[in-house]
Amino acid sequence: MRDEDIGQFQQSLRGRLITRSDPDYDEARALYNGMIDKRPLLIARCANAADVMAAVNFGREGGLLIAIRGGGHNGPGLGSCDDGLVIDLSTMRGVRVEPANRTVRVEPGCTSGDVDHATHAFGLAVPFGIVSSTGVAGLTLGGGSGYLTRAHGLTIDNLIEADVVLADGSFVTANMKDNPDLFWALRGGGGNFGVVTSFLFQAHPVKMVFAGPIFWDAERHGKEIMCAYRDFLPEAPEELGAFVGLKTVPSMDPFPREAWGKRACAVISCFNGSEEEGKKALAPLLDQLPEPFFNWMGVMPFPAIQSLFDAFFPKGLQWYWKGDFVTFLPDEAIDTYIAESAKAPSELCLVHLYPIDGAASRVGKDETPWGGRDATFSMVIAAIDGNPQQAGALKRWGRAYWEAVHKFNPGGGYVNFMMDDDDEARVKASYGDNYARLAAIKKKYDPANLFRVNQNIRPAA
Ligand SMILES: Cc1cc2nc3c(=O)[nH]c(=O)nc-3n(C[C@H](O)[C@H](O)[C@H](O)COP(=O)(O)OP(=O)(O)OC[C@H]3O[C@@H](n4cnc5c(N)ncnc54)[C@H](O)[C@@H]3O)c2cc1C
């Protein structure tokens, strides 16, 4: 690549072009997952859709590998690439709330915390994930599940429209009326179809919630808790978002000292309503369960539960991810979950089962490409530690755990909970019958597979 071409490209941008000789190159290329170390040739930090169009054209004409970066949270680091061009959207962070029709226009560099902050002032929220530093763009394009999913569906079920820069550099809007095939594909098909420069979401009334974690001793009570949670959930009101997890009680204040370092079974809930109603909703579960290590549920603003765990997961930790869609959770599977969890090599390692029911399960299997509509849970195994020397142990634990439980879940999993060892067959399994339609739409909008740094959908033959 000639310096002259790079110089011209820089001049065509309102944003910044960062090269390997820039003093902040290492900071600019760093991803959320410290296990991933990629060295792009150029990072185009775009300021607007015009910059994105210029970047797509420059990358395509120069034969560069292109990666698209929203929040940079992706497990295998699909927001970056080696030796190619990163289209970095991280400074495009505008949010505009329309209170009259409860919609929110969101730029693609926003974290879910950015949007929660803006909508909370209006008593509104969009269903996103459970850690507020996660990028809205990657989360949405993969599906998006969180506390509001039982009541209001996945993030994609609340997407009304997206602006997209396509592989040929052109700009289109996709919604139910305009480019409906592209709009269908964007709702779960990941970053395969173009660079989204703006999202329009439906928001819902959410202000103060009754929320927080309850932890029990996993060794003594894990099976009882998980079985009770599984049986309770189908009857629970949809205003209650509650997931179950296996984790470790952090060895620090304010956690009870006698529980420090012990493996725990947790139910983490967010009830969109009053404390009284929330307690009533949870009573059929909690009344039958033993004393927990602690119950820290309380009334809080919705953004507080959305960011409650942020401090435990700063940028730069080592992460190894595995996931599955779970349709049945028999007692035998629960035994396996608990036994494998006890082997965790680090305090931060966790397994979560997020409910896929209520509003998310009322969307038809072919209304969006998202492959888990029939599932009961989206399960994630996250092997996490701050020490890079633990990377091998994390991968070994994550893989062994997944192999032990995958026999109960023979299908695919949520693409946003995958790592780089999840191959094409696994991506196909995750989309099931919708894969062929995705491949046909890919052929129409990106026939040369320019956008291939993602859970890739190959253009149909
Ligand atoms: C701590 C943590 C908590 C999480 N919790 C949840 C959760 O509760 N629920 C949930 O559903 N997921 C959750 N996730 C998973 C999350 O959805 C994925 O990591 C997702 O990829 C993050 O998106 P991003 O924009 O930050 O990632 P990036 O790494 O920037 O991008 C991820 C992928 O999306 C593509 N992409 C990004 N922006 C665009 C764009 N504008 N146009 C086209 N393609 C684009 C990229 O090419 C890449 O393939 C969590 C992840 C982490 C690290």
Short mmCIF file of C-alpha atoms and ligand atoms in Angstrom, two decimals:
data_model
loop_
_atom_site.label_atom_id
_atom_site.label_comp_id
_atom_site.label_asym_id
_atom_site.label_seq_id
_atom_site.Cartn_x
_atom_site.Cartn_y
_atom_site.Cartn_z
CA MET A 1 0.00 0.00 0.00
CA ARG A 2 1.52 3.35 -1.08
CA ASP A 3 1.92 6.16 1.48
CA GLU A 4 0.29 8.49 -1.04
CA ASP A 5 -2.89 6.38 -1.14
CA ILE A 6 -3.00 6.23 2.63
CA GLY A 7 -2.52 10.00 2.81
CA GLN A 8 -5.39 10.60 0.38
CA PHE A 9 -7.61 8.27 2.35
CA GLN A 10 -6.80 10.15 5.57
CA GLN A 11 -7.71 13.44 3.92
CA SER A 12 -11.06 12.09 2.81
CA LEU A 13 -12.07 11.38 6.42
CA ARG A 14 -13.62 13.63 9.05
CA GLY A 15 -12.44 11.09 11.62
CA ARG A 16 -8.89 9.83 12.14
CA LEU A 17 -6.75 7.26 10.37
CA ILE A 18 -4.46 5.50 12.83
CA THR A 19 -1.39 3.70 11.47
CA ARG A 20 1.23 1.48 13.05
CA SER A 21 3.56 4.46 13.51
CA ASP A 22 1.04 6.46 15.59
CA PRO A 23 1.90 6.67 19.30
CA ASP A 24 -1.60 5.54 20.30
CA TYR A 25 -1.69 2.60 17.85
CA ASP A 26 -1.48 -0.02 20.62
CA GLU A 27 -4.23 1.63 22.62
CA ALA A 28 -6.39 1.97 19.50
CA ARG A 29 -6.04 -1.69 18.48
CA ALA A 30 -6.60 -3.13 21.99
CA LEU A 31 -9.77 -5.19 22.28
CA TYR A 32 -11.91 -5.96 25.29
CA ASN A 33 -10.70 -9.58 25.34
CA GLY A 34 -7.04 -9.52 26.40
CA MET A 35 -6.59 -13.03 24.95
CA ILE A 36 -6.81 -11.58 21.44
CA ASP A 37 -3.88 -9.63 20.03
CA LYS A 38 -4.45 -8.42 16.47
CA ARG A 39 -2.29 -5.93 14.53
CA PRO A 40 -4.30 -4.19 11.81
CA LEU A 41 -2.53 -2.16 9.14
CA LEU A 42 -4.93 0.77 9.44
CA ILE A 43 -7.66 1.82 11.85
CA ALA A 44 -10.17 4.23 10.32
CA ARG A 45 -11.91 5.88 13.25
CA CYS A 46 -14.98 7.07 11.41
CA ALA A 47 -16.91 10.19 12.36
CA ASN A 48 -20.02 9.59 10.25
CA ALA A 49 -21.61 7.54 7.46
CA ALA A 50 -19.58 9.40 4.81
CA ASP A 51 -16.36 8.22 6.49
CA VAL A 52 -17.71 4.67 6.58
CA MET A 53 -18.48 4.81 2.85
CA ALA A 54 -14.95 6.09 2.15
CA ALA A 55 -13.45 3.36 4.31
CA VAL A 56 -15.44 0.55 2.68
CA ASN A 57 -14.43 1.82 -0.78
CA PHE A 58 -10.77 2.20 0.23
CA GLY A 59 -10.62 -1.26 1.76
CA ARG A 60 -12.37 -2.96 -1.15
CA GLU A 61 -10.36 -1.19 -3.87
CA GLY A 62 -7.10 -1.81 -1.99
CA GLY A 63 -7.87 -5.51 -1.53
CA LEU A 64 -7.64 -5.16 2.26
CA LEU A 65 -9.22 -7.50 4.76
CA ILE A 66 -11.92 -5.44 6.51
CA ALA A 67 -13.07 -5.74 10.13
CA ILE A 68 -15.91 -3.69 11.62
CA ARG A 69 -15.62 -2.56 15.21
CA GLY A 70 -18.52 -1.42 17.34
CA GLY A 71 -17.92 -1.87 21.07
CA GLY A 72 -14.93 -4.20 20.56
CA HIS A 73 -16.37 -6.75 23.03
CA ASN A 74 -16.58 -9.74 20.73
CA GLY A 75 -15.06 -12.92 22.25
CA PRO A 76 -12.81 -13.95 19.36
CA GLY A 77 -12.03 -10.29 18.55
CA LEU A 78 -14.04 -10.10 15.34
CA GLY A 79 -14.00 -6.31 15.64
CA SER A 80 -10.39 -6.35 14.42
CA CYS A 81 -8.07 -8.20 12.05
CA ASP A 82 -4.38 -8.74 11.34
CA ASP A 83 -2.81 -6.66 8.54
CA GLY A 84 -6.10 -5.25 7.29
CA LEU A 85 -8.38 -2.25 7.76
CA VAL A 86 -10.48 -1.78 10.90
CA ILE A 87 -13.56 0.36 10.37
CA ASP A 88 -13.73 1.66 13.92
CA LEU A 89 -17.09 3.16 14.88
CA SER A 90 -16.27 3.67 18.54
CA THR A 91 -16.53 7.46 18.46
CA MET A 92 -19.94 7.49 16.72
CA ARG A 93 -21.94 7.54 19.95
CA GLY A 94 -24.98 9.73 19.42
CA VAL A 95 -28.33 8.72 20.94
CA ARG A 96 -31.61 10.48 20.23
CA VAL A 97 -34.74 9.53 22.14
CA GLU A 98 -38.20 10.26 20.68
CA PRO A 99 -40.40 10.10 23.78
CA ALA A 100 -43.66 10.58 21.86
CA ASN A 101 -43.39 7.25 20.04
CA ARG A 102 -40.85 5.66 22.43
CA THR A 103 -38.18 5.15 19.82
CA VAL A 104 -34.43 5.61 20.09
CA ARG A 105 -31.95 6.32 17.30
CA VAL A 106 -28.52 4.94 18.19
CA GLU A 107 -25.14 5.35 16.51
CA PRO A 108 -23.02 2.20 16.14
CA GLY A 109 -20.22 3.04 18.57
CA CYS A 110 -22.61 3.19 21.54
CA THR A 111 -22.32 0.84 24.45
CA SER A 112 -25.55 -0.37 25.99
CA GLY A 113 -24.70 1.90 28.94
CA ASP A 114 -24.73 4.94 26.63
CA VAL A 115 -28.24 4.09 25.49
CA ASP A 116 -29.53 3.14 28.96
CA HIS A 117 -28.27 6.47 30.28
CA ALA A 118 -30.10 8.41 27.56
CA THR A 119 -33.37 6.49 27.71
CA HIS A 120 -33.56 6.33 31.51
CA ALA A 121 -34.16 10.07 31.67
CA PHE A 122 -37.39 9.41 29.74
CA GLY A 123 -38.38 6.36 31.81
CA LEU A 124 -37.64 4.08 28.87
CA ALA A 125 -35.30 1.20 28.01
CA VAL A 126 -34.40 -1.08 25.09
CA PRO A 127 -33.66 -4.76 25.83
CA PHE A 128 -29.85 -5.12 25.75
CA GLY A 129 -27.36 -7.35 27.61
CA ILE A 130 -26.28 -7.46 31.22
CA VAL A 131 -22.91 -5.63 31.11
CA SER A 132 -23.11 -1.96 30.19
CA SER A 133 -19.78 -1.68 28.35
CA THR A 134 -20.95 -4.13 25.65
CA GLY A 135 -21.32 -2.62 22.17
CA VAL A 136 -24.89 -2.18 20.96
CA ALA A 137 -23.90 -2.90 17.33
CA GLY A 138 -22.39 -6.37 17.67
CA LEU A 139 -24.88 -7.37 20.37
CA THR A 140 -27.86 -6.34 18.25
CA LEU A 141 -26.66 -7.87 14.98
CA GLY A 142 -26.10 -11.20 16.75
CA GLY A 143 -29.48 -11.16 18.56
CA GLY A 144 -29.17 -9.64 22.03
CA SER A 145 -30.63 -11.11 25.22
CA GLY A 146 -30.95 -9.56 28.66
CA TYR A 147 -33.22 -8.82 31.59
CA LEU A 148 -36.04 -7.39 29.44
CA THR A 149 -36.09 -10.30 26.97
CA ARG A 150 -38.91 -12.25 28.64
CA ALA A 151 -41.20 -9.20 28.52
CA HIS A 152 -40.06 -7.50 25.31
CA GLY A 153 -38.04 -10.00 23.28
CA LEU A 154 -34.49 -9.99 22.03
CA THR A 155 -32.79 -6.76 20.99
CA ILE A 156 -33.49 -7.64 17.34
CA ASP A 157 -37.20 -7.95 18.12
CA ASN A 158 -37.07 -4.25 18.99
CA LEU A 159 -35.11 -3.12 15.94
CA ILE A 160 -37.26 -0.98 13.66
CA GLU A 161 -34.72 0.16 11.10
CA ALA A 162 -31.03 0.29 10.28
CA ASP A 163 -28.90 2.44 7.95
CA VAL A 164 -26.27 0.34 6.22
CA VAL A 165 -23.20 0.97 4.07
CA LEU A 166 -23.00 -1.98 1.68
CA ALA A 167 -19.93 -3.70 0.22
CA ASP A 168 -20.10 -1.55 -2.93
CA GLY A 169 -19.96 1.60 -0.78
CA SER A 170 -23.60 2.53 -1.33
CA PHE A 171 -25.89 3.59 1.54
CA VAL A 172 -29.31 2.04 2.15
CA THR A 173 -31.96 2.01 4.83
CA ALA A 174 -33.45 -1.34 5.78
CA ASN A 175 -36.79 -1.79 7.49
CA MET A 176 -39.97 -3.81 6.96
CA LYS A 177 -40.78 -1.78 3.84
CA ASP A 178 -37.42 -0.84 2.31
CA ASN A 179 -34.93 -3.66 1.62
CA PRO A 180 -36.92 -6.07 3.81
CA ASP A 181 -34.62 -8.99 2.93
CA LEU A 182 -31.62 -7.08 4.27
CA PHE A 183 -33.60 -6.05 7.34
CA TRP A 184 -34.48 -9.70 7.97
CA ALA A 185 -30.82 -10.74 7.67
CA LEU A 186 -29.53 -8.00 9.97
CA ARG A 187 -31.70 -9.31 12.82
CA GLY A 188 -29.31 -12.06 13.88
CA GLY A 189 -27.04 -12.51 10.85
CA GLY A 190 -24.20 -10.50 12.42
CA GLY A 191 -21.86 -8.13 10.57
CA ASN A 192 -22.12 -10.10 7.32
CA PHE A 193 -24.18 -7.71 5.22
CA GLY A 194 -22.66 -4.25 5.57
CA VAL A 195 -21.66 -1.63 8.10
CA VAL A 196 -24.61 -0.38 10.14
CA THR A 197 -24.26 3.35 10.75
CA SER A 198 -27.50 3.88 12.66
CA PHE A 199 -30.06 1.75 14.51
CA LEU A 200 -33.66 2.69 15.33
CA PHE A 201 -35.09 0.81 18.31
CA GLN A 202 -38.46 0.52 20.03
CA ALA A 203 -38.11 1.32 23.74
CA HIS A 204 -40.41 0.36 26.62
CA PRO A 205 -41.46 1.95 29.91
CA VAL A 206 -38.81 0.94 32.49
CA LYS A 207 -37.62 3.20 35.30
CA MET A 208 -37.06 1.85 38.82
CA VAL A 209 -36.77 -1.93 39.12
CA PHE A 210 -36.59 -4.48 41.94
CA ALA A 211 -33.38 -6.26 41.08
CA GLY A 212 -30.13 -7.85 42.18
CA PRO A 213 -28.28 -11.09 42.86
CA ILE A 214 -29.01 -13.95 45.27
CA PHE A 215 -26.15 -16.43 45.84
CA TRP A 216 -26.34 -19.89 47.41
CA ASP A 217 -23.66 -22.46 48.16
CA ALA A 218 -23.40 -24.47 44.91
CA GLU A 219 -21.88 -27.54 46.52
CA ARG A 220 -24.68 -27.91 49.05
CA HIS A 221 -27.67 -26.48 47.21
CA GLY A 222 -26.76 -26.02 43.53
CA LYS A 223 -28.91 -28.83 42.19
CA GLU A 224 -31.92 -27.86 44.27
CA ILE A 225 -31.66 -24.21 43.14
CA MET A 226 -31.23 -25.02 39.45
CA CYS A 227 -34.09 -27.54 39.41
CA ALA A 228 -36.40 -25.16 41.27
CA TYR A 229 -35.48 -22.24 38.97
CA ARG A 230 -36.08 -24.39 35.85
CA ASP A 231 -39.52 -25.47 37.11
CA PHE A 232 -40.52 -22.03 38.37
CA LEU A 233 -39.65 -19.98 35.29
CA PRO A 234 -42.44 -20.99 32.87
CA GLU A 235 -45.08 -19.76 35.36
CA ALA A 236 -43.25 -16.59 36.39
CA PRO A 237 -44.60 -13.23 35.17
CA GLU A 238 -42.75 -11.89 32.14
CA GLU A 239 -41.90 -8.65 33.95
CA LEU A 240 -39.40 -10.81 35.81
CA GLY A 241 -36.12 -11.26 33.95
CA ALA A 242 -34.07 -13.80 35.92
CA PHE A 243 -31.14 -15.94 34.90
CA VAL A 244 -29.37 -18.70 36.78
CA GLY A 245 -25.59 -18.97 36.99
CA LEU A 246 -22.73 -20.92 38.52
CA LYS A 247 -19.91 -18.68 39.72
CA THR A 248 -17.58 -18.03 42.65
CA VAL A 249 -18.21 -15.64 45.53
CA PRO A 250 -15.50 -12.97 45.09
CA SER A 251 -12.91 -13.01 47.90
CA MET A 252 -13.41 -9.38 48.82
CA ASP A 253 -15.64 -7.03 50.75
CA PRO A 254 -18.62 -6.58 50.87
CA PHE A 255 -19.13 -10.31 50.21
CA PRO A 256 -19.64 -12.40 53.38
CA ARG A 257 -16.21 -13.64 54.48
CA GLU A 258 -17.35 -17.20 55.19
CA ALA A 259 -18.37 -17.51 51.51
CA TRP A 260 -15.22 -16.07 49.92
CA GLY A 261 -13.89 -18.25 47.11
CA LYS A 262 -16.76 -20.77 47.35
CA ARG A 263 -18.54 -21.89 44.20
CA ALA A 264 -22.03 -20.46 44.17
CA CYS A 265 -25.30 -20.92 42.38
CA ALA A 266 -26.85 -17.53 41.68
CA VAL A 267 -30.22 -16.29 40.52
CA ILE A 268 -29.88 -12.75 39.22
CA SER A 269 -33.16 -10.97 38.68
CA CYS A 270 -34.67 -7.75 37.45
CA PHE A 271 -38.37 -7.20 38.05
CA ASN A 272 -39.83 -4.27 36.11
CA GLY A 273 -42.26 -3.10 38.77
CA SER A 274 -42.52 -2.38 42.48
CA GLU A 275 -40.70 -4.19 45.29
CA GLU A 276 -43.98 -5.62 46.54
CA GLU A 277 -44.91 -7.05 43.13
CA GLY A 278 -41.37 -8.29 42.61
CA LYS A 279 -41.31 -10.15 45.92
CA LYS A 280 -44.66 -11.69 45.05
CA ALA A 281 -43.35 -12.78 41.65
CA LEU A 282 -40.31 -14.45 43.19
CA ALA A 283 -42.07 -15.97 46.22
CA PRO A 284 -42.97 -19.31 44.57
CA LEU A 285 -39.25 -19.81 43.94
CA LEU A 286 -37.68 -18.32 47.05
CA ASP A 287 -40.17 -19.73 49.57
CA GLN A 288 -39.03 -23.27 48.80
CA LEU A 289 -35.28 -22.58 48.84
CA PRO A 290 -32.73 -22.68 51.70
CA GLU A 291 -30.94 -19.65 53.20
CA PRO A 292 -28.63 -18.05 50.64
CA PHE A 293 -25.11 -16.76 51.21
CA PHE A 294 -26.70 -13.38 50.55
CA ASN A 295 -29.75 -11.78 48.96
CA TRP A 296 -28.94 -8.32 47.65
CA MET A 297 -32.13 -7.58 45.78
CA GLY A 298 -33.40 -4.05 46.16
CA VAL A 299 -35.05 -1.15 44.39
CA MET A 300 -32.72 0.58 41.95
CA PRO A 301 -32.72 2.54 38.70
CA PHE A 302 -32.66 0.21 35.69
CA PRO A 303 -29.15 1.38 34.57
CA ALA A 304 -27.85 0.30 38.01
CA ILE A 305 -28.69 -3.38 37.46
CA GLN A 306 -27.45 -3.10 33.88
CA SER A 307 -24.01 -2.04 35.14
CA LEU A 308 -23.93 -3.91 38.46
CA PHE A 309 -21.23 -6.33 37.29
CA ASP A 310 -19.13 -3.93 35.18
CA ALA A 311 -16.48 -3.43 37.84
CA PHE A 312 -15.70 -7.16 37.89
CA PHE A 313 -15.07 -7.22 34.15
CA PRO A 314 -12.75 -4.37 33.14
CA LYS A 315 -11.26 -4.31 29.65
CA GLY A 316 -8.23 -6.54 29.11
CA LEU A 317 -9.10 -9.73 31.03
CA GLN A 318 -8.57 -13.10 29.35
CA TRP A 319 -11.86 -14.56 28.07
CA TYR A 320 -12.63 -17.91 26.46
CA TRP A 321 -16.25 -18.40 25.41
CA LYS A 322 -18.49 -21.36 24.57
CA GLY A 323 -22.26 -21.52 24.28
CA ASP A 324 -25.25 -23.63 23.35
CA PHE A 325 -28.97 -23.25 22.90
CA VAL A 326 -30.56 -25.39 25.62
CA THR A 327 -33.99 -26.87 24.94
CA PHE A 328 -34.21 -29.38 27.78
CA LEU A 329 -32.46 -29.15 31.13
CA PRO A 330 -32.87 -32.59 32.72
CA ASP A 331 -31.65 -33.28 36.27
CA GLU A 332 -28.75 -35.27 34.84
CA ALA A 333 -27.57 -32.22 32.87
CA ILE A 334 -27.80 -30.10 36.02
CA ASP A 335 -25.53 -32.60 37.83
CA THR A 336 -23.00 -32.18 35.01
CA TYR A 337 -23.19 -28.37 35.09
CA ILE A 338 -22.46 -28.35 38.80
CA ALA A 339 -19.65 -30.94 38.63
CA GLU A 340 -17.86 -29.11 35.78
CA SER A 341 -18.31 -25.74 37.46
CA ALA A 342 -16.48 -27.02 40.53
CA LYS A 343 -13.34 -27.51 38.38
CA ALA A 344 -13.10 -23.81 37.42
CA PRO A 345 -9.47 -22.64 37.28
CA SER A 346 -10.28 -19.08 38.32
CA GLU A 347 -12.73 -17.16 40.54
CA LEU A 348 -14.15 -15.21 37.60
CA CYS A 349 -15.16 -18.28 35.55
CA LEU A 350 -18.90 -18.55 35.14
CA VAL A 351 -21.77 -20.31 33.43
CA HIS A 352 -25.05 -18.50 32.80
CA LEU A 353 -28.37 -19.77 31.47
CA TYR A 354 -30.42 -16.90 30.03
CA PRO A 355 -34.15 -17.55 29.50
CA ILE A 356 -35.40 -17.61 25.92
CA ASP A 357 -39.13 -17.63 26.55
CA GLY A 358 -42.00 -15.17 26.84
CA ALA A 359 -41.88 -12.50 24.12
CA ALA A 360 -38.70 -13.97 22.57
CA SER A 361 -40.39 -17.30 22.00
CA ARG A 362 -43.50 -15.75 20.43
CA VAL A 363 -41.49 -14.55 17.41
CA GLY A 364 -41.70 -17.13 14.63
CA LYS A 365 -38.65 -19.23 13.75
CA ASP A 366 -38.38 -17.68 10.28
CA GLU A 367 -39.38 -14.11 11.19
CA THR A 368 -35.71 -13.44 11.96
CA PRO A 369 -32.65 -15.62 11.28
CA TRP A 370 -31.91 -16.02 15.01
CA GLY A 371 -31.71 -19.76 15.55
CA GLY A 372 -32.74 -20.19 19.16
CA ARG A 373 -36.49 -19.49 19.12
CA ASP A 374 -37.25 -23.07 20.15
CA ALA A 375 -34.69 -23.05 22.95
CA THR A 376 -35.55 -22.58 26.60
CA PHE A 377 -32.20 -21.03 27.47
CA SER A 378 -29.17 -19.53 25.80
CA MET A 379 -26.25 -20.94 27.77
CA VAL A 380 -22.79 -19.41 28.00
CA ILE A 381 -19.60 -20.74 29.53
CA ALA A 382 -17.15 -17.89 30.09
CA ALA A 383 -13.66 -18.81 31.31
CA ILE A 384 -12.17 -15.58 32.63
CA ASP A 385 -9.03 -14.48 34.44
CA GLY A 386 -6.76 -11.45 34.60
CA ASN A 387 -3.52 -13.39 34.16
CA PRO A 388 -2.46 -14.11 30.54
CA GLN A 389 -0.57 -17.17 31.79
CA GLN A 390 -3.90 -18.72 32.70
CA ALA A 391 -5.05 -18.66 29.04
CA GLY A 392 -4.33 -22.37 28.48
CA ALA A 393 -6.14 -23.42 31.65
CA LEU A 394 -9.15 -21.26 30.76
CA LYS A 395 -9.43 -22.80 27.30
CA ARG A 396 -9.07 -26.33 28.65
CA TRP A 397 -11.77 -25.78 31.28
CA GLY A 398 -14.16 -24.05 28.86
CA ARG A 399 -13.80 -26.73 26.19
CA ALA A 400 -14.08 -29.66 28.63
CA TYR A 401 -17.16 -28.08 30.24
CA TRP A 402 -18.79 -27.54 26.87
CA GLU A 403 -18.05 -31.09 25.73
CA ALA A 404 -19.57 -32.46 28.93
CA VAL A 405 -22.84 -30.54 28.56
CA HIS A 406 -23.12 -30.30 24.76
CA LYS A 407 -24.49 -33.85 24.58
CA PHE A 408 -27.66 -32.50 26.19
CA ASN A 409 -27.86 -29.69 23.56
CA PRO A 410 -26.98 -31.17 20.19
CA GLY A 411 -27.92 -28.08 18.11
CA GLY A 412 -26.17 -24.75 17.70
CA GLY A 413 -25.68 -21.80 19.99
CA TYR A 414 -25.85 -18.02 20.11
CA VAL A 415 -23.25 -16.64 17.68
CA ASN A 416 -22.28 -13.89 20.13
CA PHE A 417 -21.17 -16.53 22.63
CA MET A 418 -18.73 -18.25 20.26
CA MET A 419 -14.97 -18.34 20.02
CA ASP A 420 -12.64 -18.71 17.02
CA ASP A 421 -12.67 -22.50 17.31
CA ASP A 422 -16.40 -22.55 16.53
CA ASP A 423 -16.23 -23.49 12.85
CA GLU A 424 -18.50 -23.02 9.83
CA ALA A 425 -20.50 -26.15 10.68
CA ARG A 426 -21.27 -24.69 14.08
CA VAL A 427 -22.40 -21.38 12.56
CA LYS A 428 -24.66 -23.31 10.17
CA ALA A 429 -26.08 -25.36 13.05
CA SER A 430 -26.80 -22.14 14.94
CA TYR A 431 -28.94 -20.71 12.12
CA GLY A 432 -30.54 -24.05 11.22
CA ASP A 433 -33.14 -23.77 8.44
CA ASN A 434 -32.51 -20.03 8.12
CA TYR A 435 -28.91 -20.47 6.91
CA ALA A 436 -29.81 -21.00 3.23
CA ARG A 437 -31.87 -17.79 3.16
CA LEU A 438 -29.04 -15.88 4.85
CA ALA A 439 -26.58 -17.22 2.25
CA ALA A 440 -28.86 -16.06 -0.59
CA ILE A 441 -29.14 -12.56 0.93
CA LYS A 442 -25.37 -12.52 1.45
CA LYS A 443 -24.93 -13.28 -2.24
CA LYS A 444 -27.18 -10.36 -3.16
CA TYR A 445 -25.58 -7.76 -0.87
CA ASP A 446 -21.97 -8.98 -0.48
CA PRO A 447 -21.25 -11.49 -3.26
CA ALA A 448 -17.44 -11.30 -2.86
CA ASN A 449 -17.67 -11.83 0.92
CA LEU A 450 -15.92 -8.52 1.63
CA PHE A 451 -17.32 -8.62 5.17
CA ARG A 452 -15.92 -11.93 6.36
CA VAL A 453 -14.37 -11.09 9.74
CA ASN A 454 -17.44 -12.36 11.58
CA GLN A 455 -19.32 -15.60 12.20
CA ASN A 456 -19.23 -15.92 8.46
CA ILE A 457 -22.16 -16.70 6.21
CA ARG A 458 -20.82 -17.69 2.82
CA PRO A 459 -22.60 -16.28 -0.24
CA ALA A 460 -24.83 -18.93 -1.82
CA ALA A 461 -23.27 -20.63 -4.86
C1 LIG B 1 -18.79 -8.78 29.40
C2 LIG B 1 -19.73 -9.19 28.30
C3 LIG B 1 -21.07 -9.36 28.57
C4 LIG B 1 -21.96 -9.74 27.56
N1 LIG B 1 -23.28 -9.89 27.86
C5 LIG B 1 -24.15 -10.17 26.85
C6 LIG B 1 -25.55 -10.24 27.13
O1 LIG B 1 -26.00 -10.06 28.26
N2 LIG B 1 -26.38 -10.51 26.09
C7 LIG B 1 -25.93 -10.70 24.82
O2 LIG B 1 -26.76 -10.91 23.94
N3 LIG B 1 -24.62 -10.66 24.55
C8 LIG B 1 -23.72 -10.41 25.53
N4 LIG B 1 -22.38 -10.36 25.26
C9 LIG B 1 -21.89 -10.77 23.93
C10 LIG B 1 -21.92 -9.60 22.97
O3 LIG B 1 -23.20 -9.55 22.40
C11 LIG B 1 -20.85 -9.83 21.87
O4 LIG B 1 -19.58 -9.84 22.45
C12 LIG B 1 -20.94 -8.76 20.79
O5 LIG B 1 -20.16 -9.20 19.69
C13 LIG B 1 -20.45 -7.41 21.26
O6 LIG B 1 -20.63 -6.43 20.29
P1 LIG B 1 -19.54 -5.26 20.12
O7 LIG B 1 -20.10 -4.25 19.19
O8 LIG B 1 -19.06 -4.82 21.44
O9 LIG B 1 -18.36 -6.11 19.45
P2 LIG B 1 -17.32 -5.87 18.28
O10 LIG B 1 -16.17 -6.72 18.67
O11 LIG B 1 -17.07 -4.45 18.00
O12 LIG B 1 -18.08 -6.50 17.03
C14 LIG B 1 -18.61 -7.78 17.06
C15 LIG B 1 -19.06 -8.25 15.69
O13 LIG B 1 -20.09 -7.41 15.21
C16 LIG B 1 -19.74 -6.82 13.97
N5 LIG B 1 -20.09 -5.40 14.01
C17 LIG B 1 -19.86 -4.53 15.02
N6 LIG B 1 -20.37 -3.33 14.71
C18 LIG B 1 -20.94 -3.45 13.50
C19 LIG B 1 -21.65 -2.55 12.65
N7 LIG B 1 -21.89 -1.30 13.01
N8 LIG B 1 -22.08 -3.00 11.46
C20 LIG B 1 -21.86 -4.28 11.07
N9 LIG B 1 -21.21 -5.18 11.84
C21 LIG B 1 -20.76 -4.76 13.04
C22 LIG B 1 -18.24 -7.01 13.87
O14 LIG B 1 -17.83 -7.15 12.54
C23 LIG B 1 -17.97 -8.26 14.64
O15 LIG B 1 -18.14 -9.36 13.79
C24 LIG B 1 -21.48 -9.96 26.24
C25 LIG B 1 -20.12 -9.79 25.97
C26 LIG B 1 -19.25 -9.41 26.98
C27 LIG B 1 -17.78 -9.26 26.68
#
